[in-house]
Coordinates of C-alpha atoms and ligand atoms in Angstrom, one line a residue:
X1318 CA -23.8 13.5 51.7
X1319 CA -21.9 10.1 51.7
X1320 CA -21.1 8.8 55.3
X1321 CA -18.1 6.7 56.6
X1322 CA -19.3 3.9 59.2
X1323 CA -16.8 2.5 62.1
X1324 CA -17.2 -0.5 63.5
X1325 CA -15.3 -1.2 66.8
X1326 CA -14.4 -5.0 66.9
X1327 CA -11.3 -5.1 69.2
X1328 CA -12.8 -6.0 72.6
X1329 CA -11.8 -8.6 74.0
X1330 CA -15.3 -9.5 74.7
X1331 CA -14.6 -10.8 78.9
X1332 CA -18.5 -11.6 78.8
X1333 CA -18.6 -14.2 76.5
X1334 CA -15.8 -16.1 78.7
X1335 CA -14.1 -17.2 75.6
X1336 CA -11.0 -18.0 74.1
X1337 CA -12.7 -16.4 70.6
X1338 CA -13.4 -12.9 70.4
X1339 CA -16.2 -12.0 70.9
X1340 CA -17.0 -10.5 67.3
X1341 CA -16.1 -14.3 65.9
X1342 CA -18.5 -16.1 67.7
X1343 CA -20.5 -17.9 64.9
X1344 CA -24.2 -16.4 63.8
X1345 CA -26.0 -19.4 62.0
X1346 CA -22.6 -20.5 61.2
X1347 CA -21.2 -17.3 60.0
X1348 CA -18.9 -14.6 62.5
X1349 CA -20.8 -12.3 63.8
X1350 CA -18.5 -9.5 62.8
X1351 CA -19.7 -10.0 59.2
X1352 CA -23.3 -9.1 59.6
X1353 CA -23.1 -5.2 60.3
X1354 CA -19.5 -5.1 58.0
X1355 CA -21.9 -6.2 55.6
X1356 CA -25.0 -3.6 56.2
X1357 CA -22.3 -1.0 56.2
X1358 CA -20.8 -2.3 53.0
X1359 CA -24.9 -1.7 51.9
X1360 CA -25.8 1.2 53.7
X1361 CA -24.0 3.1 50.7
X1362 CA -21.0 4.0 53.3
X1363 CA -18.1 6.0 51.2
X1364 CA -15.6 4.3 53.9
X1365 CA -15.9 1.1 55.9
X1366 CA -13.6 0.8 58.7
X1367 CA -13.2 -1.8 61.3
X1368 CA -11.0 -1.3 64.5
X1369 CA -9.2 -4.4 65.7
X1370 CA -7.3 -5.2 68.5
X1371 CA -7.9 -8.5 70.5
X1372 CA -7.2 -11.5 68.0
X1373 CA -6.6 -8.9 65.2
X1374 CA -5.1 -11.1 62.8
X1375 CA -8.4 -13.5 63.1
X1376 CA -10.5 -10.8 62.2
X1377 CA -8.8 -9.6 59.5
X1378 CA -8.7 -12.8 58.1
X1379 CA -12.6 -13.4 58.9
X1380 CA -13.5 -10.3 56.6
X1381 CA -10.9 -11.1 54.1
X1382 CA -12.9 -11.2 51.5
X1383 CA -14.6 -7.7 51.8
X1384 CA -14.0 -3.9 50.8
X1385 CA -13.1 -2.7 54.1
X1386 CA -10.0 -1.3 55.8
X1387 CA -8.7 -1.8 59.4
X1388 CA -7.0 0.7 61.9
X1389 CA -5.4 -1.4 65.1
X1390 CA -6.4 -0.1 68.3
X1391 CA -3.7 -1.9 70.6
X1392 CA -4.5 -2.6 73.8
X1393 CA -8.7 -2.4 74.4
X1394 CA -9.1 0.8 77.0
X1395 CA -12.6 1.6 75.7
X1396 CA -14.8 2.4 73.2
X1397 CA -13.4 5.6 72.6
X1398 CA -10.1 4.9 72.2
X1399 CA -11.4 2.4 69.7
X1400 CA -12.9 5.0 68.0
X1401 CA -9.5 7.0 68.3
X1402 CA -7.9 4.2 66.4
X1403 CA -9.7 4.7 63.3
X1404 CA -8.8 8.8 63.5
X1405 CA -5.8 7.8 61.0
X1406 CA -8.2 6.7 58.4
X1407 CA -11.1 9.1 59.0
X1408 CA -9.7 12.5 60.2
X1409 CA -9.9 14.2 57.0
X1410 CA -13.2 12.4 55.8
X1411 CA -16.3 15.1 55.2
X1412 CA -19.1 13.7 56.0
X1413 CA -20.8 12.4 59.1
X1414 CA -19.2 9.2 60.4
X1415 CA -21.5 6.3 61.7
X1416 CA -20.1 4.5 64.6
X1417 CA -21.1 0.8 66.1
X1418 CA -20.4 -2.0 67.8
X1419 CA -19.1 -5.4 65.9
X1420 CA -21.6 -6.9 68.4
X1421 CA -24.4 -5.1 66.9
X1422 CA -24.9 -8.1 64.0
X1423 CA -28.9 -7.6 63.7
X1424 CA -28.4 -4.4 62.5
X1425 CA -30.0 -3.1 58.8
X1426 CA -28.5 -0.9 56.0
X1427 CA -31.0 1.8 56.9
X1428 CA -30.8 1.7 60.4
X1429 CA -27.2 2.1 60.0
X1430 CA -27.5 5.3 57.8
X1431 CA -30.4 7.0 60.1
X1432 CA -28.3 8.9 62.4
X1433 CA -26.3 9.7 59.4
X1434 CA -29.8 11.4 58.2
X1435 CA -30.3 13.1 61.5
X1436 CA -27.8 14.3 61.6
X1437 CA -27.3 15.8 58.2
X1438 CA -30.6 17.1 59.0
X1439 CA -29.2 19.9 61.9
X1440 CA -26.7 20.7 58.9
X1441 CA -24.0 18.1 59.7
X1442 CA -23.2 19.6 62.8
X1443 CA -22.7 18.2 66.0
X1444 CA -23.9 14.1 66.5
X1445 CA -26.5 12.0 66.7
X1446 CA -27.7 8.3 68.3
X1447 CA -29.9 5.9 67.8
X1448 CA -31.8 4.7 71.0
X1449 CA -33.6 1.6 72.4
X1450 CA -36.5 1.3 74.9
X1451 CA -36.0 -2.3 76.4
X1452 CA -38.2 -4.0 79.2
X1453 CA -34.7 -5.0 80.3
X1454 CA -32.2 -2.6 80.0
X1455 CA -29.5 -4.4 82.3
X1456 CA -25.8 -4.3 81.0
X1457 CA -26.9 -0.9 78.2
X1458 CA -25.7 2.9 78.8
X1459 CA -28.8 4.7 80.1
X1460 CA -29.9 7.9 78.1
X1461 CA -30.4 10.9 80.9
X1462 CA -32.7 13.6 79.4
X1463 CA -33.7 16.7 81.1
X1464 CA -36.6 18.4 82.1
X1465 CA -37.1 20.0 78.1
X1466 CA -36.7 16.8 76.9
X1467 CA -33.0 16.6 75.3
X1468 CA -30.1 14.4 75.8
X1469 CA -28.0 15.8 78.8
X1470 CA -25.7 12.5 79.3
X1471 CA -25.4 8.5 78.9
X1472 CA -24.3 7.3 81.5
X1473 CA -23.1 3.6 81.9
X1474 CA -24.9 0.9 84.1
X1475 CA -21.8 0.3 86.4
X1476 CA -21.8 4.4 87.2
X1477 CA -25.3 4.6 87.6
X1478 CA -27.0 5.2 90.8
X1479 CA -30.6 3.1 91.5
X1480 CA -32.5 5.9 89.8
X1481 CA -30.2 5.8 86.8
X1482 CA -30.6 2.4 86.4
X1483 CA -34.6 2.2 86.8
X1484 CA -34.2 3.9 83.2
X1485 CA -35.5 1.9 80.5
X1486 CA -34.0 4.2 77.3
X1487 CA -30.8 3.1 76.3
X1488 CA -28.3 3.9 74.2
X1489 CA -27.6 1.9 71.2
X1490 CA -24.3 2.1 70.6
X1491 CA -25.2 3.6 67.0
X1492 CA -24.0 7.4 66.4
X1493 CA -23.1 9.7 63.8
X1494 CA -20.4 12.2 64.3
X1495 CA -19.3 15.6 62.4
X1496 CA -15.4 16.1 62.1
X1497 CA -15.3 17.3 65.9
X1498 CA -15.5 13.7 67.2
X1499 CA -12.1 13.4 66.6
X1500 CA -10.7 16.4 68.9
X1501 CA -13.6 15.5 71.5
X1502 CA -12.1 11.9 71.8
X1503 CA -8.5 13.7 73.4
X1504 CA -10.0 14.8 76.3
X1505 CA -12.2 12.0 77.9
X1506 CA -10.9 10.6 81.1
X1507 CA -10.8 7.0 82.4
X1508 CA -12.1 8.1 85.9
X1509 CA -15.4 5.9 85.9
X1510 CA -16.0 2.4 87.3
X1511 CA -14.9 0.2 84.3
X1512 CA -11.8 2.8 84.1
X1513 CA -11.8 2.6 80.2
X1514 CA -12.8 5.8 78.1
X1515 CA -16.3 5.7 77.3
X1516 CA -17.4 6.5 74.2
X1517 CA -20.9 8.1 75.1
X1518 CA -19.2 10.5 77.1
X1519 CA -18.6 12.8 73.9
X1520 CA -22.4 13.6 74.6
X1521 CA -21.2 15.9 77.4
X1522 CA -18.5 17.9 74.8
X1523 CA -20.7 18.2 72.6
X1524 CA -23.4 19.9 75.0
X1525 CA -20.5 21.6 76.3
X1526 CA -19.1 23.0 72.8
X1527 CA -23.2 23.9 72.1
X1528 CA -23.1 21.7 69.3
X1529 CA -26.9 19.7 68.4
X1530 CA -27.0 16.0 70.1
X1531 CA -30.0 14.2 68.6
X1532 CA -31.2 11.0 70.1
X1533 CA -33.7 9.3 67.7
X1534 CA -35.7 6.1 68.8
X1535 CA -34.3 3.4 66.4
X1536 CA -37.0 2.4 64.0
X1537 CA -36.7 -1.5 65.1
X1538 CA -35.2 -1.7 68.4
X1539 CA -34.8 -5.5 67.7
X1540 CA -32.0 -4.8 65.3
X1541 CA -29.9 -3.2 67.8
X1542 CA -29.6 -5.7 70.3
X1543 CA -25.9 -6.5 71.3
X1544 CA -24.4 -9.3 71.8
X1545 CA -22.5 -9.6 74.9
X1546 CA -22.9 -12.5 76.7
X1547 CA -23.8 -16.3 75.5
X1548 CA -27.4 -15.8 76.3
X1549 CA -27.7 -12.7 74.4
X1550 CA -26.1 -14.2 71.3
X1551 CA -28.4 -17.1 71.1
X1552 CA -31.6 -14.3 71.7
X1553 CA -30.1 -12.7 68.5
X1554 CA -29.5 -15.9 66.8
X1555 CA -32.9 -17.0 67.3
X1556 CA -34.5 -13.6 65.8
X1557 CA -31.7 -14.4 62.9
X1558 CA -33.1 -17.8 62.4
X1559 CA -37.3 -16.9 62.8
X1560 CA -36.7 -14.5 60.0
X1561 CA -35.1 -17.1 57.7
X1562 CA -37.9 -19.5 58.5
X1563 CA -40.6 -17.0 57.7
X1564 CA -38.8 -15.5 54.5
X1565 CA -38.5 -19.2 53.0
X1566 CA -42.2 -20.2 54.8
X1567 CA -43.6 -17.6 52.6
X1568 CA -41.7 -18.1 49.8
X1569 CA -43.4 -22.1 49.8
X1570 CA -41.2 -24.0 51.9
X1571 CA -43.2 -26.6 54.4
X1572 CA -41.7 -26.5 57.8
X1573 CA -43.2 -29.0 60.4
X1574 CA -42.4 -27.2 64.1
X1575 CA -40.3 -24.4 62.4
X1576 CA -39.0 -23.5 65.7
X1577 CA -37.2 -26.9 66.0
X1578 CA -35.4 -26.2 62.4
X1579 CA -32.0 -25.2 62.2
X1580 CA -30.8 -23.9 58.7
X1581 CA -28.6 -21.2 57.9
X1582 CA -28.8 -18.4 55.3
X1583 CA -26.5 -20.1 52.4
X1584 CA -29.5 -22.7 52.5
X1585 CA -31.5 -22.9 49.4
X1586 CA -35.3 -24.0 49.5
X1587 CA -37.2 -24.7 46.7
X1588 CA -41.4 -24.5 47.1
X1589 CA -43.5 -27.8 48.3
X1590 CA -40.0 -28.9 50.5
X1591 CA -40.6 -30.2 53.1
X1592 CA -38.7 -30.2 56.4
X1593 CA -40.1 -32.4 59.2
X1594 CA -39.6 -31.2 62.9
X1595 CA -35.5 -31.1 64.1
X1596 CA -33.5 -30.8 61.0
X1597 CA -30.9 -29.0 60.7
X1598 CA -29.4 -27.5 57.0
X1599 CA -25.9 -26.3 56.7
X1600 CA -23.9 -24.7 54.2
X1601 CA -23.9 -25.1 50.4
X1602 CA -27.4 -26.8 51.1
X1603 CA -30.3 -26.8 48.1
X1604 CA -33.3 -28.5 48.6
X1605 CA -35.7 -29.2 45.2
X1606 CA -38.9 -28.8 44.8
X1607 CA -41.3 -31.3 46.7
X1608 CA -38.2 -32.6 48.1
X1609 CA -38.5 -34.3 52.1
X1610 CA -35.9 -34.1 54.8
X1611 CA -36.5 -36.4 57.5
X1612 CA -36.8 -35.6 60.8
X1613 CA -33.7 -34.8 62.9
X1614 CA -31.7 -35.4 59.5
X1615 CA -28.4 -33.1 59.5
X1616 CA -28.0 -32.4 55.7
X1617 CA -24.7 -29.7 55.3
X1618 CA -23.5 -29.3 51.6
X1619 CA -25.2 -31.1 50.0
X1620 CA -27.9 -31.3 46.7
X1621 CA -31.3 -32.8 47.2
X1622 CA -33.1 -32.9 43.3
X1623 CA -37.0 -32.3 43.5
X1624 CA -38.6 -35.5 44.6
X1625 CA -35.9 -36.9 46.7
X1626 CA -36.1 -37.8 50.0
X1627 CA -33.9 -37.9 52.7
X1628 CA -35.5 -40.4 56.0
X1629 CA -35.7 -39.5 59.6
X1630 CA -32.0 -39.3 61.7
X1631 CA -29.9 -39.3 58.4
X1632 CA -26.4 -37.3 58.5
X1633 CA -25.4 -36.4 55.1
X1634 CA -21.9 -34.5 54.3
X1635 CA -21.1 -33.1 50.5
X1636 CA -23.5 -35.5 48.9
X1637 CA -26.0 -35.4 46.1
X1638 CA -29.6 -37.2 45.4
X1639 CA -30.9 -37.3 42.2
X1640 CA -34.5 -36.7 41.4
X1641 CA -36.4 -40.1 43.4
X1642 CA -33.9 -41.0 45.4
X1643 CA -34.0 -42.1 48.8
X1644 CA -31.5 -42.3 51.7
X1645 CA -32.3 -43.4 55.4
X1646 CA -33.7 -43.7 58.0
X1647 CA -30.4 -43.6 59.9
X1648 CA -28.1 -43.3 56.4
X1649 CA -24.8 -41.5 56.6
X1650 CA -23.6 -39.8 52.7
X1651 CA -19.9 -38.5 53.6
X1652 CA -18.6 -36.4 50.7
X1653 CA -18.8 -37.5 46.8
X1654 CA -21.7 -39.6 47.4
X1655 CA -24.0 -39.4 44.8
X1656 CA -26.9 -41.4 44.2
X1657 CA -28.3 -41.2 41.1
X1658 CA -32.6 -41.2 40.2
X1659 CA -34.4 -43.6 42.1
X1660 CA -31.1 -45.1 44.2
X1661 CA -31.8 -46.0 47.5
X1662 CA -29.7 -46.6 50.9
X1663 CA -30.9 -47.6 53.7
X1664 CA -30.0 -48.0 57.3
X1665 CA -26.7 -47.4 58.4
X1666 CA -25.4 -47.5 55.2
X1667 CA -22.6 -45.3 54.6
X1668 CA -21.5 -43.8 51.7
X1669 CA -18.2 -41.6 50.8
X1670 CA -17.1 -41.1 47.2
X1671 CA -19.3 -43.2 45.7
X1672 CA -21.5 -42.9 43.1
X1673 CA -24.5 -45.4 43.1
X1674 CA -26.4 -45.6 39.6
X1675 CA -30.1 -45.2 39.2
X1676 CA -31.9 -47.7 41.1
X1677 CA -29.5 -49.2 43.0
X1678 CA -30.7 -50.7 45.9
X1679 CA -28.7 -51.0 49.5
X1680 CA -30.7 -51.2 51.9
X1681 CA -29.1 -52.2 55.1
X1682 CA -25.9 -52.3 57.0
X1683 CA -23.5 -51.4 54.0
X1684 CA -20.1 -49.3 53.4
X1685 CA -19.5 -47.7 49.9
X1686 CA -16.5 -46.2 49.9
X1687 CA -14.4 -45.3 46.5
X1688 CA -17.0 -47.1 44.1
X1689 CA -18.8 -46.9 41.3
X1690 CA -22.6 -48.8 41.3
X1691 CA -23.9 -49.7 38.2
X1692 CA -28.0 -48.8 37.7
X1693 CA -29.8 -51.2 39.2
X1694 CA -27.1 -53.6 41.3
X1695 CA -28.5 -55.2 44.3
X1696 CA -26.2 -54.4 47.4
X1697 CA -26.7 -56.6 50.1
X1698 CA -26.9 -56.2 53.7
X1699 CA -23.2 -55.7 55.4
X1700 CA -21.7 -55.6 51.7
X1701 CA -18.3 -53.3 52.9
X1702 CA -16.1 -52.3 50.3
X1703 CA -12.6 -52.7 51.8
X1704 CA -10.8 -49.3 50.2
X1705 CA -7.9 -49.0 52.1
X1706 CA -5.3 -51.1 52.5
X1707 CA -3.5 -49.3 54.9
X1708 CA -1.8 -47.5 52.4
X1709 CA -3.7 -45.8 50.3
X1710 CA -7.0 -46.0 49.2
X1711 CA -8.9 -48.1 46.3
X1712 CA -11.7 -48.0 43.9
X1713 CA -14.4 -50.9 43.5
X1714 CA -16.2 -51.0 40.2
X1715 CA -19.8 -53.2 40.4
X1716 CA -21.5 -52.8 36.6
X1717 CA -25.1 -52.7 36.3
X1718 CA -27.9 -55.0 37.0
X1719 CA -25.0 -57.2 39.3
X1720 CA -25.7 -58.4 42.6
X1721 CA -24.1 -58.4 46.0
X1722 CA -24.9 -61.2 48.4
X1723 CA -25.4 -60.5 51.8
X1724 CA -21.5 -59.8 54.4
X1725 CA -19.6 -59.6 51.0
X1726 CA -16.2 -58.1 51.3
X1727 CA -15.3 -56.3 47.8
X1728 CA -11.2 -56.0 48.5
X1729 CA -10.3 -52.4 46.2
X1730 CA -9.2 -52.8 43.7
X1731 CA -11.9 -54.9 42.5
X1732 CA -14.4 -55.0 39.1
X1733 CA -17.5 -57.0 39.3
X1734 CA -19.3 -57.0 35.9
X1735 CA -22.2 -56.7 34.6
X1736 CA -24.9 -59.0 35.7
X1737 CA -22.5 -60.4 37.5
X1738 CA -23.1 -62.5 41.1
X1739 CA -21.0 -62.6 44.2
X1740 CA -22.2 -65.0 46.6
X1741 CA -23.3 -64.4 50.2
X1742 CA -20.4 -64.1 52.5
X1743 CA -17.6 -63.8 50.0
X1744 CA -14.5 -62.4 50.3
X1745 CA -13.6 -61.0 46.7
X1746 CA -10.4 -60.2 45.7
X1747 CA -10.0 -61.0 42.3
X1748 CA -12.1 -59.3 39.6
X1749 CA -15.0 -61.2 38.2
X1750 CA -16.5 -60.9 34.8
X1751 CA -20.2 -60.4 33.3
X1752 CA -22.3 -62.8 34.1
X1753 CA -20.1 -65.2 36.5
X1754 CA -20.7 -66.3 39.7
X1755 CA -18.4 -65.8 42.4
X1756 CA -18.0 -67.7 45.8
X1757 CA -15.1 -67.1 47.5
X1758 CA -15.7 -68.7 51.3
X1759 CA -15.7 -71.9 53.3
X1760 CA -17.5 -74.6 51.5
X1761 CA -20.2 -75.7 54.0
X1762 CA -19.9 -79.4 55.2
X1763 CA -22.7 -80.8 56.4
X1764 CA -22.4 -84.0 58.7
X1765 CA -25.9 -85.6 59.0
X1766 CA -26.8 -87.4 62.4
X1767 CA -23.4 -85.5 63.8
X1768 CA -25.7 -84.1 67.1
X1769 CA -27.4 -87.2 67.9
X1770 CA -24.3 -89.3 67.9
X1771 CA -22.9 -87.1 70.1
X1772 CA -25.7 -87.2 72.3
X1773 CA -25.0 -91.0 72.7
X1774 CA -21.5 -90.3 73.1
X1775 CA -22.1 -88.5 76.4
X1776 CA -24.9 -89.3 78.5
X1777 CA -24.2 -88.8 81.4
X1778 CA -22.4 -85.3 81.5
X1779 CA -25.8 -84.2 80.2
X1780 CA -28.0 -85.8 82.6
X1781 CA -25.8 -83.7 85.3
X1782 CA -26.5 -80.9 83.4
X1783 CA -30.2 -80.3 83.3
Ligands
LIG213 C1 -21.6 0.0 74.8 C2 -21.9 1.4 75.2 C3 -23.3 1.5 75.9 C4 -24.4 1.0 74.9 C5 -24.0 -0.4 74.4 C6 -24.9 -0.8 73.2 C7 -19.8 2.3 75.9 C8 -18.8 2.6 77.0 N1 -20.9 1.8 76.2 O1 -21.6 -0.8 75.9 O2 -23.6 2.8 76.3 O3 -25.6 0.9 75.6 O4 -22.7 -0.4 73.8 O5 -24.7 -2.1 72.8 O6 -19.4 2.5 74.8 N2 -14.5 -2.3 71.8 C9 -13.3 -2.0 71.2 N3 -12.3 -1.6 72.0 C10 -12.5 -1.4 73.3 C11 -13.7 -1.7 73.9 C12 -14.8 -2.1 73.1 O7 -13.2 -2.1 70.0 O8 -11.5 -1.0 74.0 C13 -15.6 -2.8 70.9 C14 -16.1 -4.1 71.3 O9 -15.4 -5.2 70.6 C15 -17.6 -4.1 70.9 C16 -17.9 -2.7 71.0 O10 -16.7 -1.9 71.0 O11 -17.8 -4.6 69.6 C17 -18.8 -2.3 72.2 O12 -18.1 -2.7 73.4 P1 -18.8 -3.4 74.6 O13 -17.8 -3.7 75.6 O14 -19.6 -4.5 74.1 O15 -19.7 -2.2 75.1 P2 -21.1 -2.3 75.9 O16 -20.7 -2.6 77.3 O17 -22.0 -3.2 75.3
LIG214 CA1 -21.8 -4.6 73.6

């Protein structure tokens, strides 16, 4: 029998003390809401539905892109009224109905469809939950069972008396209902500490109405840990982030002090990477085979070919390396810079929409910014290509095999050609052709005996001196 899954994501989320609901709090980079929208989408739900309230519009938008519909529930006054919200969508659905948190992002496709299971089991009728035995089961509804064993209530932590709250099964926040649910959520009061309408109080109609309430240990309690506070959302992001790091550990990927990397799961690895201790990958990320990133390098968006190696404290943005290239230590690639096989920058150099042919060198102290490297050009230390003229920006052309001297200021738009060589210090703003020779810069004069003279000159001031 198919099963509809609900997911309640209009809290306002008062734990997190933030101006971003809670269920958009980032995840390795990703909104949280989008990790059990997603094992719903995959736990073969007929229906996905996701209830919205608090920064509505933001959610929605956040889950734009996938098969799911929304019910609003206006103003937050529990989890049952959330669940009340969705009644529009679901009252006529068949099958049981899977509810959970938004804050409930660890959660797995199976996990999700278990209580569905159970409940399907006792013939579809009445409901069933998913529970969690914690060490620490401060801020979770506490599952009361009686002396035969069975669910007789959940009650919540700020209801609970000492006794209560010394128990260590919780309740998820996972259920599956049959069609009753939806009469059951009508007469539920408010009177209770928080003064909202509790979901887990359906338990008691249920019992009431004689109706089957399972409550079935969850098969990995780790998956149903919620988020509700910072704290708990970087426990969860951590368990995120281990199981990336093992899945691409065993899959070939060298990690020095995994537990210091960062990376998040549109990262792709290819075997014999490596990753020295403190990097962090972001985004559209692929790393080649027997590729290095250098410690505390930040590399988001970016293409590293097999063999290519990025140095220690590097910052690259949108770039690409070709097979053998090289950037850092300390290099910054901004977006469009590529650097072609063997190319190498070195310390603070920066690079934006530039494309540096193979084996071009620049090794120190450089910005290439709107240009085009010929292979094998020679770019000096504190060679700044000056792209924008306050206006607009400019590209610099350098063909191959040329070489910049050392402070030279390339003033876009600007060719240098082929084999072409621009003096140390120059200030280029016309364009030079193959094979010339450019100096554009102060002719030195050099006045022999000039200091000695001088010397002469004063002789006294610098007795008085020393
Ligand atoms: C809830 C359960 C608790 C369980 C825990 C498991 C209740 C009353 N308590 O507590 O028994 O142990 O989950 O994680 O249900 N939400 C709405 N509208 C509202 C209120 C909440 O959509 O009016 C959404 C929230 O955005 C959140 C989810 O429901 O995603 C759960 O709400 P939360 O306040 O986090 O409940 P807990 O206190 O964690
Ligand atoms: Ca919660």
């Amino acid at each position: 029998m198919k099963h509809a899954v609900v997911i309640l994501a209009a809290g306002k989320g008062t734990r997190m003390k933030s101006a971003r609901p809670k269920v958009l709090h980032p995840l390795l980079g990703e909104p949280m809401i989008r990790y059990p929208v997603r094992a719903a989408l995959a736990s073969g739900a007929e229906r996905v539905v996701v209830v919205v309230g608090h920064g509505a519009d933001e959610v929605r938008g956040a889950l734009a892109d996938l098969p799911v519909l929304f019910a609003e529930q206006g103003e937050p006054l529990g989890t049952a009224h959330a669940l009340r919200a969705a009644g529009g969508v679901l009252e006529t659905f068949d099958g049981p109905v899977v509810v959970l948190g938004g804050d409930t992002p660890l959660v797995s496709p199976a996990t999700l469809a278990a209580p569905a299971t159970a409940l399907v089991a006792q013939g579809g009728e009445g409901m069933a939950l998913l529970t969690l035995t914690l060490e620490d089961p401060t801020g979770y509804g506490r599952v009361l069972r009686g002396a035969d064993g069975r669910v007789r209530a959940i009650v919540e932590e700020k209801d609970a008396g000492p006794e209560e709250r010394g128990v260590r099964e919780v309740n998820s926040g996972v259920y599956a209902f049959d069609r009753r649910v939806w009469g059951f959520l009508d007469t539920l009061s408010n009177q209770n500490a928080a003064g909202e309408y509790y979901l887990p109080d359906v338990v008691r109609r249920y019992l009431e109405a004689g109706l089957p309430v399972a409550a079935v240990p969850a098969p990995d309690p780790a998956e149903l840990l919620g988020a509700n506070d910072r704290a708990q959302l970087a426990v969860l992001e951590g368990i995120l982030l281990d199981r990336l790091r093992r899945r691409w550990m065993r899959s070939g990927v060298r990690m020095h002090l995994p537990e210091t990397i960062y990376l998040e799961p549109s990262v792709r690895l290819a075997p014999d990477a490596v990753l020295e201790p403190g990097v962090v990958l972001k985004g559209a990320t692929e790393i080649g085979e027997g590729a290095r990133i250098g410690a505390y390098s930040v590399v988001a968006d970016s293409v590293i070919a097999p063999g290519a190696e990025v140095r220690p404290h590097s910052v690259l943005e949108g770039a690409r390396l070709a097979a053998g290239a090289v950037a850092g230590p300390f290099a910054r690639l901004r977006p469009g810079a590529v650097l072609e096989e063997g190319a190498f920058v070195g310390n603070f150099v920066e690079v934006k929409k530039a494309r540096l042919g193979p084996g071009v060198k620049a090794g120190h102290l450089a910005y290439l910014g709107d240009a085009e490297v010929g292979e094998g050009t020679n770019v000096g230390a504190g060679v700044i290509t000056a792209n924008y003229d306050g206006e607009r920006k400019h590209r610099t052309v350098v063909g191959r095999r040329a070489f910049l001297g050392s402070n030279s200021v390339l003033v876009a738009p600007v060719t240098i050609g082929e084999e072409a060589f621009v003096a140390g210090g120059s200030t280029i703003t016309k364009d030079v052709p193959d094979g010339a020779l450019a100096i554009a810069r102060g002719r030195q004069k050099v006045l022999e005996g000039w200091v000695w003279r001088r010397r002469r000159e004063y002789p006294k001031e610098r007795e008085e001196r020393s």
